[in-house]
Coordinates of C-alpha atoms and ligand atoms in Angstrom, one line a residue:
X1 CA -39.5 19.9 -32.0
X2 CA -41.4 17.1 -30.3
X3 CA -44.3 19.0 -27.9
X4 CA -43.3 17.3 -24.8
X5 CA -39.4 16.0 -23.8
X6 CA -37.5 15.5 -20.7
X7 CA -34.0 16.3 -19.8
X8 CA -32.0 16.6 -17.1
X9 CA -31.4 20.3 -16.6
X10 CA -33.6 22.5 -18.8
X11 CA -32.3 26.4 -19.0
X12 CA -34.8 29.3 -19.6
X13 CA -32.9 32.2 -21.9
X14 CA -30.2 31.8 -24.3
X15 CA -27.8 34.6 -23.9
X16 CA -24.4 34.6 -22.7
X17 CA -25.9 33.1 -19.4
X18 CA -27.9 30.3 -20.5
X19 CA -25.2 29.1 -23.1
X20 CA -22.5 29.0 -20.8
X21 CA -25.0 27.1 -18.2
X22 CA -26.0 24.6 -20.7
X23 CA -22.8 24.3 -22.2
X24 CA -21.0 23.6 -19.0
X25 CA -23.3 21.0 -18.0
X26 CA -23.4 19.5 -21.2
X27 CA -19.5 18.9 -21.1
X28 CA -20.3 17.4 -17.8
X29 CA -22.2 14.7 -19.3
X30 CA -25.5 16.0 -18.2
X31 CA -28.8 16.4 -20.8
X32 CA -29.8 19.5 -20.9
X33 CA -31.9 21.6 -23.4
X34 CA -32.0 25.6 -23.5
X35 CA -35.7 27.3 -24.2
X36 CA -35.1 30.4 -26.2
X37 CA -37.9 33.2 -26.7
X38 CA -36.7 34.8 -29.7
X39 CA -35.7 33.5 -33.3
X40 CA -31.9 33.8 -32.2
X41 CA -29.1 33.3 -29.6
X42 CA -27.5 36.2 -28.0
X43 CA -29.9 38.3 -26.1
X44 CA -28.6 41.9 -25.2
X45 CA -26.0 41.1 -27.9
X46 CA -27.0 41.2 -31.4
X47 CA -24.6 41.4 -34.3
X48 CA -26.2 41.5 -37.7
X49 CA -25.2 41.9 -41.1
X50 CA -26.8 44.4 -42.8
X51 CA -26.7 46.5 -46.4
X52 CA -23.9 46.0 -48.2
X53 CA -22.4 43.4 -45.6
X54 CA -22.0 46.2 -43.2
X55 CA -21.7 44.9 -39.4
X56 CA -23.9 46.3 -36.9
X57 CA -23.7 45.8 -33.1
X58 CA -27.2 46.4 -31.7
X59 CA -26.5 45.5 -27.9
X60 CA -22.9 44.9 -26.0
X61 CA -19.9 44.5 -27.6
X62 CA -16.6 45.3 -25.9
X63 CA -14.6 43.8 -23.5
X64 CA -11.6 44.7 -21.8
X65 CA -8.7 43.3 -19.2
X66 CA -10.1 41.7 -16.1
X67 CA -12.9 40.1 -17.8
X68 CA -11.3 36.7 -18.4
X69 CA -14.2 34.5 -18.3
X70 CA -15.3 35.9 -22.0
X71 CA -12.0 36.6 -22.7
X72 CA -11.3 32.8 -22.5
X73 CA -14.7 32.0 -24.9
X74 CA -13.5 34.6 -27.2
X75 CA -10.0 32.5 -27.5
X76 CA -12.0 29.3 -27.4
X77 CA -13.8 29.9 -30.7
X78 CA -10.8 31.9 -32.1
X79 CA -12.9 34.7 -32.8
X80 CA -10.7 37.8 -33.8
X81 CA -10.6 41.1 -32.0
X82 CA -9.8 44.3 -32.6
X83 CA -8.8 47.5 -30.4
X84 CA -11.4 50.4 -29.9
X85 CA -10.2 53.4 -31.8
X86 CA -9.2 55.9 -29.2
X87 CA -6.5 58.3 -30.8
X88 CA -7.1 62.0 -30.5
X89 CA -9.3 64.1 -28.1
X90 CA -12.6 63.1 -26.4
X91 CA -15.3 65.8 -26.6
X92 CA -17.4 66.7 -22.8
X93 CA -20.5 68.7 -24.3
X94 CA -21.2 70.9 -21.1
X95 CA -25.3 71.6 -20.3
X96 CA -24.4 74.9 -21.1
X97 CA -23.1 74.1 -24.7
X98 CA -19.5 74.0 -24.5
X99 CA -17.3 71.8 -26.0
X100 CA -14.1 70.8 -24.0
X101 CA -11.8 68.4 -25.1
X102 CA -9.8 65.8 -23.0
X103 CA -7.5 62.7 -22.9
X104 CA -7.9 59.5 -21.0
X105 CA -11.2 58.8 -19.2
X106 CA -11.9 61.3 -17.1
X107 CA -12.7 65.0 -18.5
X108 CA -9.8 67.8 -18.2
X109 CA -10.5 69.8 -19.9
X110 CA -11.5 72.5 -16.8
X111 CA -8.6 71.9 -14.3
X112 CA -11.0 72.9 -11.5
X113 CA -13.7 70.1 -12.8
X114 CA -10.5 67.5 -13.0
X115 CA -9.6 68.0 -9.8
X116 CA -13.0 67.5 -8.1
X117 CA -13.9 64.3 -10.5
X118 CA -10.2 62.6 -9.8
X119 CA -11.0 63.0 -5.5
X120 CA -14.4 61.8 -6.3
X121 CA -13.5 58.7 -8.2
X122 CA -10.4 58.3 -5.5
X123 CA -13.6 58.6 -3.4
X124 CA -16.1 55.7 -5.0
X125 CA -13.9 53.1 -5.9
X126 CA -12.8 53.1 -1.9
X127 CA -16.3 53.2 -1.0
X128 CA -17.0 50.8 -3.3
X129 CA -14.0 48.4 -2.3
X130 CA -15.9 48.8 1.2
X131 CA -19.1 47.6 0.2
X132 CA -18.0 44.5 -2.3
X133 CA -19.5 43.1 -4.5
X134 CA -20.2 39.5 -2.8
X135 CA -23.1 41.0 -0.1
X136 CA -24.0 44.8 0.1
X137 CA -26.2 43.9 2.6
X138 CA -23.9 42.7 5.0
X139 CA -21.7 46.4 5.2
X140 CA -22.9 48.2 8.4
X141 CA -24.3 51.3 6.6
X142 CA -26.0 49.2 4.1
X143 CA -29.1 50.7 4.9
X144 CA -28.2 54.6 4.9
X145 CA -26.2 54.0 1.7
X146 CA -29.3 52.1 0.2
X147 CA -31.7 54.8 1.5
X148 CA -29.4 57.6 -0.1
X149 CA -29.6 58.2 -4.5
X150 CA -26.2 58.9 -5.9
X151 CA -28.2 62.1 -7.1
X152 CA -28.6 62.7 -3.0
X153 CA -25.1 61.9 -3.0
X154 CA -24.0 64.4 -5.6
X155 CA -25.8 66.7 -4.4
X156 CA -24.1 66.7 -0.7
X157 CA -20.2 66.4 -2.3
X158 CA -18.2 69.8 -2.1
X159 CA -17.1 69.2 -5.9
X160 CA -18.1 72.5 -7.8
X161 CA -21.3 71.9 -10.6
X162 CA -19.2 70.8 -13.7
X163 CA -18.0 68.0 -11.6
X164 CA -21.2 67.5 -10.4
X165 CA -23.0 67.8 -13.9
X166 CA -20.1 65.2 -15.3
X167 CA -20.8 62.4 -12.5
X168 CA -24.8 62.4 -13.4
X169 CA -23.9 61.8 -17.0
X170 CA -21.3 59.0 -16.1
X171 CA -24.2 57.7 -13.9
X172 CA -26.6 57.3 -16.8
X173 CA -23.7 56.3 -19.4
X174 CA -23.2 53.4 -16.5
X175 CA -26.2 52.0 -15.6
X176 CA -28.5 53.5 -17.5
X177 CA -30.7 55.3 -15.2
X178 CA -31.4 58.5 -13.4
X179 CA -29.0 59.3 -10.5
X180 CA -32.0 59.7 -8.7
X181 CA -33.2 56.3 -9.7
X182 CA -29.9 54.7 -8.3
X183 CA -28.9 53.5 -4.8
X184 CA -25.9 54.7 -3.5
X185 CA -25.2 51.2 -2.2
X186 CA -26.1 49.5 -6.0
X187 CA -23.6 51.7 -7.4
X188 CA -20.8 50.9 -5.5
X189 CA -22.0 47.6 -5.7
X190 CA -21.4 47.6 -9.6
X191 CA -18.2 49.4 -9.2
X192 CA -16.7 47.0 -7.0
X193 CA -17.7 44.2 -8.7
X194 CA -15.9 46.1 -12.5
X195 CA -12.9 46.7 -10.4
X196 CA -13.2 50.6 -9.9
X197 CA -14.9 53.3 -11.6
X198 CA -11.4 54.2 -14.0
X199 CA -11.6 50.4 -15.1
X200 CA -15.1 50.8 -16.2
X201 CA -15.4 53.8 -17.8
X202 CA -12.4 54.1 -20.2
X203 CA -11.1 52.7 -23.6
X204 CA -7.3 51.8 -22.9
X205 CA -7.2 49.1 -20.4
X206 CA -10.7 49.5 -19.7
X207 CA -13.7 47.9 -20.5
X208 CA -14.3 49.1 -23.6
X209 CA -10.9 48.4 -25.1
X210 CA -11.6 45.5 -27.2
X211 CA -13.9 44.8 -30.2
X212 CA -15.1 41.2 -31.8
X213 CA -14.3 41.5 -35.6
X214 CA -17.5 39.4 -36.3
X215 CA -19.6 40.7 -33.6
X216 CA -20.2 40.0 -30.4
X217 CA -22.9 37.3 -30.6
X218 CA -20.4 35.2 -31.8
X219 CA -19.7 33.9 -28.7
X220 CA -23.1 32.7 -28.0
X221 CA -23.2 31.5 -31.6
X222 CA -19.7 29.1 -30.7
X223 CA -21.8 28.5 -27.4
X224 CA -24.8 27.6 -29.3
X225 CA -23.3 25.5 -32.1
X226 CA -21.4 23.0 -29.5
X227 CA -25.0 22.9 -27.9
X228 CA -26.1 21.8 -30.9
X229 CA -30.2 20.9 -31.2
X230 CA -30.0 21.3 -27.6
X231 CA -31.3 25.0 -27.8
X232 CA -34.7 25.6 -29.1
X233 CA -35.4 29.0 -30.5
X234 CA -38.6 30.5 -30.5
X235 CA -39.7 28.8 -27.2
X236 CA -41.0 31.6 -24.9
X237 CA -41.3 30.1 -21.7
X238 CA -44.8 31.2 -19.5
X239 CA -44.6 28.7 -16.4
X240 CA -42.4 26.8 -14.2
X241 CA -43.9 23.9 -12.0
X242 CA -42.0 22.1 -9.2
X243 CA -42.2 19.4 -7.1
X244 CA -39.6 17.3 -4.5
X245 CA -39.2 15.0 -7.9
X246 CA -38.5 18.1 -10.4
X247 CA -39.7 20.5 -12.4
X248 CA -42.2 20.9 -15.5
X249 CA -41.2 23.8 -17.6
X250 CA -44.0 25.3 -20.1
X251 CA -43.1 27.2 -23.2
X252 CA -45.7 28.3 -26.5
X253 CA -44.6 24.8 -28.2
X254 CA -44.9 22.5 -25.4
X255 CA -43.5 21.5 -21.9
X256 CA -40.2 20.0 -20.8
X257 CA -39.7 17.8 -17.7
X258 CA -36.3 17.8 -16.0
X259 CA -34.8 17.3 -12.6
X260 CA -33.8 21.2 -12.4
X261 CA -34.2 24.4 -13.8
X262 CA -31.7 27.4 -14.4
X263 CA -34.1 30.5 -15.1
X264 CA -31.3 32.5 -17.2
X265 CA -33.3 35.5 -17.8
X266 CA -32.9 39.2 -16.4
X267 CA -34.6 39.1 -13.0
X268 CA -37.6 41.5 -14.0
X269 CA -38.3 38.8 -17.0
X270 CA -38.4 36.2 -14.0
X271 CA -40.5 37.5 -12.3
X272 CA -42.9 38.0 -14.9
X273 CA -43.1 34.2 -15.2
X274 CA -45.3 31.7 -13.5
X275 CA -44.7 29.6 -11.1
X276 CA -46.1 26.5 -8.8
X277 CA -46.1 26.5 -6.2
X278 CA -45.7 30.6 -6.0
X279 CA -42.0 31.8 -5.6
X280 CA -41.7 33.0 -1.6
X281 CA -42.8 36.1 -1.1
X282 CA -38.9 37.5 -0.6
X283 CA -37.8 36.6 -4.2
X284 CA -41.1 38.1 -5.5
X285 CA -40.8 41.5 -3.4
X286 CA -37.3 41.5 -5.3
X287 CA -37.9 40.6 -8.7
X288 CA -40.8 43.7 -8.2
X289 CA -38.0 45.9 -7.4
X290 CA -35.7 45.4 -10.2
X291 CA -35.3 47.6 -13.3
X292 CA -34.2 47.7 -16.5
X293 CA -31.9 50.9 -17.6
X294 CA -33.1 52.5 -20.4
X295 CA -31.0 52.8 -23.8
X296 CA -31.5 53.3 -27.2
X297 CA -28.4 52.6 -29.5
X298 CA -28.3 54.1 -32.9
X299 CA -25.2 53.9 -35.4
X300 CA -24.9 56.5 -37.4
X301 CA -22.3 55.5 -40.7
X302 CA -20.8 58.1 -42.8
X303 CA -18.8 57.8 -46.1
X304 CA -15.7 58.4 -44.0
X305 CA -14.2 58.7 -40.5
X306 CA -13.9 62.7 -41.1
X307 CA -13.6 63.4 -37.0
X308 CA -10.3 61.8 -37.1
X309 CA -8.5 64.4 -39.5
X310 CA -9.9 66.8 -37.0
X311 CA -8.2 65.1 -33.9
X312 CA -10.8 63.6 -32.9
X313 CA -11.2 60.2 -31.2
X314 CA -15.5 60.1 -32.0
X315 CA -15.7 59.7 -28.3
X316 CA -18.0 62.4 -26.4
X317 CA -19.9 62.4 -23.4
X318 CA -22.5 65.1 -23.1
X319 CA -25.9 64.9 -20.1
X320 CA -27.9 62.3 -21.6
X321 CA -25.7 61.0 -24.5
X322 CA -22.3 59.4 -24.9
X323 CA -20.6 58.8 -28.6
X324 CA -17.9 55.9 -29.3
X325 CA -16.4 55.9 -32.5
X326 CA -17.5 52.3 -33.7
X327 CA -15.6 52.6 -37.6
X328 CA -14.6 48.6 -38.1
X329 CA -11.2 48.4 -39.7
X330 CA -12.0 46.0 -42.6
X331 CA -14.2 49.1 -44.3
X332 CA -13.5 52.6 -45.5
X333 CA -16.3 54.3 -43.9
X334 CA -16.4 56.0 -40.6
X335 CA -19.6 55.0 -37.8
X336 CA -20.4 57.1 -35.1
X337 CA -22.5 54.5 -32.0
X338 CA -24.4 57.3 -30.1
X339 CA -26.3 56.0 -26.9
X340 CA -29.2 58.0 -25.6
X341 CA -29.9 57.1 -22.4
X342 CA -32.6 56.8 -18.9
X343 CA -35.2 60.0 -19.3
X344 CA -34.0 61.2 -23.2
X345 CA -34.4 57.6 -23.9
X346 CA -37.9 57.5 -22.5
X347 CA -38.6 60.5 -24.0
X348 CA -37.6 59.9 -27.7
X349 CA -40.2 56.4 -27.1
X350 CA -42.9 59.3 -28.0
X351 CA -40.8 60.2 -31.4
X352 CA -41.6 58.1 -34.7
X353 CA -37.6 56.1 -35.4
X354 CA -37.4 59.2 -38.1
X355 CA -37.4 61.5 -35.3
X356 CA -35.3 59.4 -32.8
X357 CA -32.5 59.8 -35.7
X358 CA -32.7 62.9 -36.8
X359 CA -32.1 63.9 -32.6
X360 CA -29.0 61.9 -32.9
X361 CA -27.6 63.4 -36.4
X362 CA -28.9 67.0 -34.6
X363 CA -26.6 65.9 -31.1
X364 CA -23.6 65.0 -33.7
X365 CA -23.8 68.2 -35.2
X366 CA -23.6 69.7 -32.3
X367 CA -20.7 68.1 -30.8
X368 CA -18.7 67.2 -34.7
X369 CA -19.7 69.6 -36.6
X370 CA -21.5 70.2 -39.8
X371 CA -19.8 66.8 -41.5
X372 CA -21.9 64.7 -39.1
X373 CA -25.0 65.8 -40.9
X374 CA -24.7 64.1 -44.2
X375 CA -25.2 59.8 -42.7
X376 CA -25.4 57.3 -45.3
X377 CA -26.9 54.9 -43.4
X378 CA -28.3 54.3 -39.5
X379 CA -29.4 52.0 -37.5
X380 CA -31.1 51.5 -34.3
X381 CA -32.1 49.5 -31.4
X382 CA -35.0 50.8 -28.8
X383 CA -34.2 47.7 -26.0
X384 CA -37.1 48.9 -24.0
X385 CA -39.3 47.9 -26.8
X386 CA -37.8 44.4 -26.6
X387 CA -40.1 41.6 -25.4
X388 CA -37.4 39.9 -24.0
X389 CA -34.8 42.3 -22.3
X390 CA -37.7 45.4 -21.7
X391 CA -34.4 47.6 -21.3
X392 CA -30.9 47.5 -21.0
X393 CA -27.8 47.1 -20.4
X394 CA -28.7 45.5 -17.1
X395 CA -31.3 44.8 -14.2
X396 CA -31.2 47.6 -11.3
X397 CA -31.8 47.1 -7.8
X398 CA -33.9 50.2 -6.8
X399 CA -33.4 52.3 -3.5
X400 CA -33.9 50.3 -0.5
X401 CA -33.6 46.9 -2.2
X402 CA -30.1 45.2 -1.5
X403 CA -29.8 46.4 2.1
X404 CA -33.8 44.6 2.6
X405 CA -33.9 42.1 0.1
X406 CA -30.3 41.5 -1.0
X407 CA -30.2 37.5 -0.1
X408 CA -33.0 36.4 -2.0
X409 CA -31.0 37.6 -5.7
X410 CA -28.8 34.3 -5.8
X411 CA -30.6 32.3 -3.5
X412 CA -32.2 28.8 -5.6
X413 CA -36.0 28.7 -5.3
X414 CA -36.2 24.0 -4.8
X415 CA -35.2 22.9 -8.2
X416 CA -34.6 26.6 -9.7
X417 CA -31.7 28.0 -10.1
X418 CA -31.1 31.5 -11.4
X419 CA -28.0 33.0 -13.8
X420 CA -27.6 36.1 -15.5
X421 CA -25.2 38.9 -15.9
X422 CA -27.0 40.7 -12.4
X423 CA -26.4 37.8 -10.8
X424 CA -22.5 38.3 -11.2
X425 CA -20.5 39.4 -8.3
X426 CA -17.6 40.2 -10.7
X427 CA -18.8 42.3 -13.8
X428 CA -22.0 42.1 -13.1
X429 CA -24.1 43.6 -15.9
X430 CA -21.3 42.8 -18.5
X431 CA -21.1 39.7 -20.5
X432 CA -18.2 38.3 -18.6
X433 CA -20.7 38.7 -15.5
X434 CA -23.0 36.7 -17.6
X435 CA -20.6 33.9 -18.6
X436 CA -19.5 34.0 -14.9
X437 CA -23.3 33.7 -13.7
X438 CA -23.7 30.9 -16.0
X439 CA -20.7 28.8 -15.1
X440 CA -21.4 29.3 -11.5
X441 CA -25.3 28.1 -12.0
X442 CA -23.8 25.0 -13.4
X443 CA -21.5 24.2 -10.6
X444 CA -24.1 24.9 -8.2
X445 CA -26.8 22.1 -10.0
X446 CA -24.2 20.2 -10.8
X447 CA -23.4 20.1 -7.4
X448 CA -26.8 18.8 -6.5
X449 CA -26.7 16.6 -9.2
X450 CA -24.1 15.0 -7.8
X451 CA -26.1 14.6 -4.6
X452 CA -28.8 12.8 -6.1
X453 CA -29.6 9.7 -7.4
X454 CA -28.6 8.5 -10.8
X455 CA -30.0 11.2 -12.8
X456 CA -31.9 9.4 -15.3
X457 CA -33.5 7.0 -12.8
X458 CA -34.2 10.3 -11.1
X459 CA -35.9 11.9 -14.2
X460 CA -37.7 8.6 -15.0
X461 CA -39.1 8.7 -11.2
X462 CA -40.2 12.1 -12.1
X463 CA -42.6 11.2 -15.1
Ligands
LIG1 C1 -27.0 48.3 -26.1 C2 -26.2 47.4 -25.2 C3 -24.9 47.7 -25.0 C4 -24.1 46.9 -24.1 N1 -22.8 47.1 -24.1 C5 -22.0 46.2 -23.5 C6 -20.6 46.1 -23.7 O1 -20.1 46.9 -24.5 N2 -19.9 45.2 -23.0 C7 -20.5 44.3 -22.2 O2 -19.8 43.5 -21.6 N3 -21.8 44.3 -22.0 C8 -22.6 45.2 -22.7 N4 -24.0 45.1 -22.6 C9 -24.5 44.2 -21.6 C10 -24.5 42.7 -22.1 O3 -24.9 42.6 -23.4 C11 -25.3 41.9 -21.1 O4 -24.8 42.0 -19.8 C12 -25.3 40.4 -21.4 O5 -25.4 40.1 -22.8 C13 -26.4 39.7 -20.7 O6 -26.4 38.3 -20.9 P1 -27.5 37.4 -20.1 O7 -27.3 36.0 -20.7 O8 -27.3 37.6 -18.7 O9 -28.9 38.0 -20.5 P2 -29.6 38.1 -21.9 O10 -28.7 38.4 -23.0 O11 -30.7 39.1 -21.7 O12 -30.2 36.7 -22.1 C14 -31.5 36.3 -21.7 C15 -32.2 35.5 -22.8 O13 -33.4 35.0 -22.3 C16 -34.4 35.2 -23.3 N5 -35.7 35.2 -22.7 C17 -36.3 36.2 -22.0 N6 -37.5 35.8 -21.5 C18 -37.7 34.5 -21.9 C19 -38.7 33.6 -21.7 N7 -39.8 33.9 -21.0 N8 -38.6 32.4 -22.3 C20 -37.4 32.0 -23.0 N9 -36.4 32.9 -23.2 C21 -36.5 34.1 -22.6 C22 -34.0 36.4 -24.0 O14 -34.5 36.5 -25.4 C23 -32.5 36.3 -24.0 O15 -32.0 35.6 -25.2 C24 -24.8 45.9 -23.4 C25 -26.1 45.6 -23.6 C26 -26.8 46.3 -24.5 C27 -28.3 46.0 -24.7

């Protein structure tokens, strides 16, 4: 690619976000070109092909009802779907080693346990409905909900311990992070904006109903191929500069002029980059105060789905892992997906990938028997090692943050604008909250765009 180039809007990141940004604006008429870090599109998606043209899904990959914006991609580039397999019971591993089995979402397998978790999801999505997803800030106990963890909250609930136990693990299946790590006020926040906790947790109308035959990337693949030359790969971008005229953005292979900027990374990433002049101290306090969850994902494939003659759906939740049966129906064999998540995650980082795998074969044994010990193949992805994500599935606004700092998330710095899935107010932290962030960063420069002087006379004035 030539060193130096101008454009008219130049996106940093292409994920869902930055695609969706770059390929709105581009059907607007508007020049833009997308700076990409790694070797490929797709971000905190990532399907590959691997031995024996088996199909791997390193980051996300389902969506469900409600979540038309990347329902409506998935149509556009008439990429086939299939339904998560779900028949047969789930599998709660207790901390105390039991095994009980359940239907539906939410464990039942203890009546007393049930009872407590159905009042306390009654409980959060009303709480949650409350708070909204448009501007925590603004509810009038922002700051006690902000100032209190959902492990403080757990903590004070009447529910008896199983209940208790079961809403830490669906707090680090969610976000992933420690309840302690969470605001009470973030996670309602991310409730509201899934549509309530049943919506978000379960297979059947829920958000992980639906499959992508080919992988999820391909979305940002149909994204990227109308784009065209108009994403660069490899690109990491270190520094923004900005004037009243436009902005300079500098990557490893060069620098790009343009009249604005849409910074489509996860807000930590952002903040790591530099700018001039300096972003205002608000925006910085914020980007200092957002976090990563912390996932590993490791698929585990074995010659046959055997859990399934034993009545088993493959899905299990257990304190710091959660199982999905992730089989794809064009093969024979059967995959286990296991995600070990916040403090196990961090504390397998010390294991050599042997080890990390072994854990999971160990944890699958435990909750499918002896059958799960014999894998043929797995596979893994450690997102906090990731240059470019540093953790998944989503950016975390720690205690204290939304109810102080809350306005500066969507707020445009001049000439930059910011998308991403955290930036969502519906979905947030899911790609449809990315494609959603991305289409509303477009409106938004468009918007100013529009305001402005012819646009190239504009970007010539700014050279
Ligand atoms: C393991 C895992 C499981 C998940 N499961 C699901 C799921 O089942 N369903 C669901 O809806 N969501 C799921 N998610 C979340 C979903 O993948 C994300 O919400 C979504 O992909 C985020 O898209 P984005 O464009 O906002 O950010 P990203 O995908 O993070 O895109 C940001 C892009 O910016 C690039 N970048 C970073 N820094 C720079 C830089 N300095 N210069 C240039 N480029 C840079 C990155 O390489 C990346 O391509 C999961 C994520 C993971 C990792």
């Amino acid at each position: 690619m030539p060193e130096n180039c101008d454009t008219d809007v130049v996106i940093v990141g292409a994920g869902l976000a930055g695609l969706t940004a770059g390929r709105t604006l581009h059907a607007q008429g508007v020049d833009v070109l997308v700076l990409e870090a790694r070797d490929r599109v797709g971000g905190r998606t990532c399907s590959m092909v691997e031995d024996d043209g088996r199909l791997v899904e390193y980051g996300g990959q389902w969506i469900g009802p409600t979540q038309d914006r990347i329902n409506a991609l998935v149509e556009e580039f008439g990429l086939t779907t299939f339904t998560q397999y779900s028949d047969g019971g789930n599998l709660q591993r207790t901390e105390d080693g039991r095994l009980l089995r359940y239907h539906g979402a939410i464990p039942t397998g203890d009546p007393v346990v049930a009872a407590d978790l159905m009042e306390a999801m009654v409980e959060l999505t009303a709480l949650a409905a409350e708070v909204g997803a448009e501007a925590p800030w603004t509810h009038p106990q922002a700051a006690v909900l902000d100032a209190t963890t959902v492990e403080s909250w757990i903590g004070a609930q009447p529910y008896c311990e199983g209940a208790k136990e079961w809403l830490r693990a669906f707090t680090r299946a969610l976000f992933p992070a420690e309840p302690g790590e969470v605001s009470l006020l973030h996670a309602l926040f991310y409730i509201a904006s899934g549509g309530g906790v049943e919506r978000m947790i379960g297979v059947i109308n829920s958000a992980q109903e639906t499959r992508l035959s080919a992988g999820a990337m391909g979305v940002s693949l149909g994204l990227a191929g109308v784009l065209g030359d108009r994403v660069r790969l490899s690109c990491p971008v270190h520094r923004i500069d900005q004037d009243e005229s436009g902005v300079v953005v500098h990557h490893e292979q060069g620098r790009v002029r343009a009249r604005y900027a849409v910074v489509a990374v996860p807000p930590p990433l952002a903040g790591r980059l530099r700018y001039s002049p300096a972003l205002p101290g608000l925006r910085d306090q914020l980007t200092q105060r957002v976090f990563m969850g912390s996932a590993i994902k490791t698929t585990v494939v074995y010659p046959e789905p055997f859990w399934r003659a034993d009545g088993l759906s493959g899905h299990s939740t257990g304190h710091n892992t959660l199982t999905f049966d992730q089989s794809h129906p064009d093969r024979a064999e059967g995959v286990l997906v296991s995600f070990t998540d916040c403090d196990a995650a961090r504390r397998a980082l010390r294991m050599s990938p042997e080890e990390r795998q072994q854990q999971v074969v160990a944890e699958l044994v435990s909750v499918f028997g002896p059958k799960a010990a014999q894998p043929i193949a797995t596979y893994e992805k450690v997102w906090l090692e990731e240059e470019w994500s540093r953790g998944c599935y989503t950016g975390i606004l720690s205690p204290g943050t939304w109810s102080t700092l809350g306005p500066a998330l969507r707020e445009p710095v001049g000439r930059i604008h910011w998308a991403g899935t955290e930036y969502a107010t519906v979905w947030s932290g899911y790609m449809d909250g990315a494609v959603r962030s991305g289409e509303e960063a477009a409106a938004a420069v468009a918007s100013e765009l529009d305001m402005g002087a012819g646009l190239s006379e504009s970007v010539e004035a700014a050279r």
